[in-house]
Coordinates of C-alpha atoms in Angstrom, one line a residue:
Chain A
S1 CA 110.1 113.0 113.8
Y2 CA 110.0 116.6 115.1
V3 CA 113.2 117.6 117.0
L4 CA 113.4 120.3 119.6
T5 CA 116.9 121.5 120.5
Q6 CA 117.8 123.2 123.7
P7 CA 121.2 124.3 125.0
P8 CA 122.5 121.8 127.5
S9 CA 123.2 124.4 130.1
V10 CA 122.7 128.1 131.0
S11 CA 124.4 129.9 133.8
V12 CA 123.1 133.1 135.4
A13 CA 123.9 135.3 138.4
P14 CA 121.2 135.9 141.0
G15 CA 119.1 138.9 140.0
Q16 CA 119.9 138.7 136.3
T17 CA 117.8 137.3 133.5
A18 CA 118.1 133.8 132.1
R19 CA 116.9 133.0 128.6
I20 CA 116.4 129.4 127.5
T21 CA 115.8 128.6 123.9
C22 CA 114.0 125.8 122.2
G23 CA 114.7 125.4 118.5
G24 CA 112.5 123.6 116.0
N25 CA 111.5 123.9 112.4
N26 CA 108.7 126.5 112.2
I27 CA 108.1 126.1 115.9
G28 CA 106.3 129.5 115.8
S29 CA 103.3 127.8 114.2
K30 CA 103.0 125.4 117.2
S31 CA 102.0 125.6 120.8
V32 CA 104.9 125.5 123.2
H33 CA 104.9 124.6 126.9
W34 CA 107.7 124.8 129.4
Y35 CA 108.4 122.7 132.5
Q36 CA 110.8 123.1 135.5
Q37 CA 112.2 120.0 137.1
K38 CA 114.2 120.0 140.3
P39 CA 116.2 116.9 141.3
G40 CA 114.1 114.0 142.4
Q41 CA 110.9 115.8 141.7
A42 CA 108.2 115.6 139.0
P43 CA 108.2 118.4 136.4
V44 CA 106.1 121.5 137.0
L45 CA 104.4 123.4 134.3
V46 CA 105.6 127.1 134.3
V47 CA 104.4 128.3 130.9
Y48 CA 101.8 126.9 128.5
D49 CA 100.6 127.9 125.1
D50 CA 103.7 129.9 124.4
S51 CA 103.3 132.6 127.0
D52 CA 100.5 131.8 129.6
R53 CA 101.3 131.1 133.2
P54 CA 99.5 128.6 135.4
S55 CA 98.2 130.0 138.6
G56 CA 100.9 130.1 141.3
I57 CA 103.7 130.6 138.8
P58 CA 105.6 133.9 139.4
E59 CA 105.4 136.6 136.8
R60 CA 109.2 136.3 136.6
F61 CA 108.6 133.4 134.2
S62 CA 107.6 134.4 130.7
G63 CA 107.6 132.9 127.2
S64 CA 107.7 133.8 123.6
N65 CA 107.6 131.9 120.3
S66 CA 108.3 133.0 116.8
G67 CA 109.9 131.6 113.7
N68 CA 112.2 128.7 114.5
T69 CA 112.8 129.5 118.2
A70 CA 110.7 129.6 121.4
T71 CA 112.2 131.2 124.5
L72 CA 111.6 130.9 128.2
T73 CA 112.7 134.0 130.1
I74 CA 113.3 134.0 133.8
S75 CA 113.7 137.5 135.2
R76 CA 115.3 138.4 138.5
V77 CA 116.7 134.9 138.9
E78 CA 116.7 133.4 142.3
A79 CA 118.7 130.4 143.8
G80 CA 115.5 128.4 143.8
D81 CA 115.2 128.7 140.0
E82 CA 118.1 126.3 139.6
A83 CA 116.7 123.3 137.8
D84 CA 116.3 121.5 134.5
Y85 CA 113.9 123.1 132.0
Y86 CA 112.1 121.3 129.2
C87 CA 110.1 122.7 126.3
Q88 CA 107.2 120.7 124.8
V89 CA 105.3 121.0 121.6
W90 CA 101.8 120.0 120.7
D91 CA 101.0 119.7 117.0
S92 CA 97.7 118.0 116.2
S93 CA 98.5 117.7 112.5
S94 CA 101.7 115.8 113.0
D95 CA 102.1 112.0 113.1
H96 CA 104.3 112.7 116.2
P97 CA 102.0 115.2 117.9
L98 CA 103.8 115.6 121.2
V99 CA 107.5 116.1 121.6
F100 CA 109.8 117.2 124.5
G101 CA 112.9 119.2 124.1
T102 CA 116.3 117.9 125.1
G103 CA 116.4 119.9 128.3
T104 CA 118.5 122.7 129.7
K105 CA 120.2 122.8 133.1
V106 CA 120.0 126.3 134.6
T107 CA 122.7 127.0 137.1
V108 CA 122.5 130.0 139.4
L109 CA 126.0 131.2 140.1
Chain B
Q1 CA 92.8 119.2 144.9
L2 CA 93.4 116.8 142.1
Q3 CA 96.2 114.2 142.7
L4 CA 97.6 111.4 140.5
Q5 CA 99.4 108.4 141.9
E6 CA 101.3 105.8 139.9
S7 CA 101.5 102.2 141.0
G8 CA 102.9 98.9 139.8
P9 CA 106.0 96.6 140.0
G10 CA 109.3 98.3 140.4
L11 CA 111.2 95.5 138.7
V12 CA 110.3 93.8 135.4
K13 CA 112.2 91.1 133.6
P14 CA 113.5 91.6 130.1
S15 CA 111.0 90.5 127.3
E16 CA 108.1 90.8 129.8
T17 CA 105.3 93.4 129.9
L18 CA 105.5 96.4 132.1
S19 CA 102.1 97.3 133.7
L20 CA 101.4 100.5 135.6
T21 CA 98.2 102.2 136.9
C22 CA 97.6 105.8 137.6
T23 CA 94.8 106.5 140.1
V24 CA 93.2 109.9 140.0
S25 CA 91.8 111.4 143.2
G26 CA 90.1 114.7 144.0
G27 CA 88.5 114.8 140.6
S28 CA 86.9 112.7 137.9
I29 CA 88.8 111.0 135.1
S30 CA 85.5 111.2 133.1
S31 CA 85.7 115.0 132.6
S32 CA 85.4 116.0 129.0
S33 CA 88.0 118.7 129.5
Y34 CA 91.1 116.5 129.9
Y35 CA 93.3 113.9 128.3
W36 CA 95.5 111.8 130.6
G37 CA 99.1 110.9 129.7
W38 CA 102.1 108.8 130.4
I39 CA 105.7 110.2 130.3
R40 CA 108.9 108.5 131.2
Q41 CA 112.4 109.6 132.1
P42 CA 115.5 107.3 132.0
P43 CA 118.0 107.9 134.7
G44 CA 119.9 111.1 134.0
K45 CA 118.1 111.7 130.8
G46 CA 115.3 113.8 129.4
L47 CA 111.5 113.4 129.3
E48 CA 109.8 111.1 126.7
W49 CA 106.1 111.1 126.0
I50 CA 104.6 107.7 125.8
G51 CA 101.0 108.3 125.0
S52 CA 97.7 109.8 126.1
I53 CA 94.0 108.8 126.5
Y54 CA 90.6 110.4 126.7
Y55 CA 87.9 109.2 129.1
S56 CA 86.1 107.8 126.0
G57 CA 89.1 105.5 125.3
S58 CA 90.5 107.5 122.4
T59 CA 94.2 107.3 122.4
Y60 CA 97.3 108.7 120.7
Y61 CA 100.8 107.3 121.1
N62 CA 104.4 108.1 120.5
P63 CA 105.1 106.5 117.1
S64 CA 108.4 105.2 118.3
L65 CA 106.7 103.2 121.0
K66 CA 103.3 102.6 119.4
S67 CA 103.9 98.9 118.5
R68 CA 104.6 98.0 122.2
V69 CA 102.2 100.4 124.1
T70 CA 98.6 100.0 125.2
I71 CA 96.9 102.7 127.3
S72 CA 93.5 102.0 128.7
V73 CA 91.0 103.8 131.0
D74 CA 88.7 102.5 133.7
T75 CA 86.3 105.2 134.6
S76 CA 84.6 103.1 137.3
K77 CA 87.8 103.1 139.2
N78 CA 89.0 106.6 138.2
Q79 CA 92.2 105.0 136.8
F80 CA 94.1 104.7 133.6
S81 CA 96.8 102.2 132.8
L82 CA 99.9 101.6 130.8
K83 CA 101.2 98.4 129.3
L84 CA 104.5 98.2 127.6
S85 CA 105.5 94.9 126.1
S86 CA 108.8 93.2 125.3
V87 CA 110.7 95.5 127.6
T88 CA 114.5 95.8 127.6
A89 CA 117.0 97.6 129.8
A90 CA 116.3 100.7 127.7
D91 CA 112.9 100.9 129.2
T92 CA 114.3 101.4 132.7
A93 CA 113.0 104.8 133.7
V94 CA 110.9 106.8 136.1
Y95 CA 107.3 106.7 134.7
Y96 CA 105.0 109.6 135.3
C97 CA 101.3 110.0 134.7
A98 CA 99.8 113.5 134.2
R99 CA 96.7 115.4 133.2
Q100 CA 96.4 117.3 129.9
P101 CA 93.8 120.0 129.7
L102 CA 92.3 120.4 126.3
A103 CA 92.2 124.2 126.9
A104 CA 96.0 124.2 127.5
R105 CA 96.8 122.6 124.2
R106 CA 97.9 119.3 125.7
A107 CA 100.3 120.7 128.3
F108 CA 100.7 118.5 131.3
D109 CA 99.5 120.6 134.2
I110 CA 99.3 118.1 137.1
W111 CA 101.8 115.2 137.5
G112 CA 102.1 112.2 139.7
Q113 CA 105.2 111.8 141.8
G114 CA 106.6 109.2 139.4
T115 CA 107.5 105.5 139.9
M116 CA 110.8 104.0 139.1
V117 CA 110.7 100.8 137.0
T118 CA 113.9 98.8 136.5
V119 CA 114.1 96.2 133.7
S120 CA 116.5 93.5 134.8
S121 CA 116.7 89.7 135.2

């Protein structure tokens, strides 16, 4: 099945930029979505279809996708951004069409 | 405002069938614009997609769970359900239901709060 690999953890100082990667074979040809999950809460969609933001999500959250890596970028990081982040892929042509990444814990220093 | 709410037993015995229902309020499950999905998360671990269903009954499942999973929809009650058979301790998890807009390439844009299911005798 298709595997999406994320770094287990990313640390960033307030006001700086956090970049979370999601690696997968030719992921650039697929649609990638990103979720934020805080402890004890359900995930929240922060980026969909590589780089679109749902209403209510700050512009500080942005996404890109090319080649074998998709990236979620959080600009001007705030303490409230500390959470787990998951990427997700949808590939209608695959026998395993929907896969989540392994997850990344973002720590705000 | 659309809301989803999971319900079902919090404790299931090994080898039995786990059954959960997701009730959709504030909108119709019969909309042609959405799929509806189940996702689970074992304690301290990541997210795992279980499967999804369209209001017409069309389904697609995670191949690793397909032999044990049945997802169904009841449009008259605005609900969809999950059945997972032959459960083991490895099926202990928080189970979420969520909406998937077709226009958002099957992202999950609205989630239920989740329900914890423990498999234990």
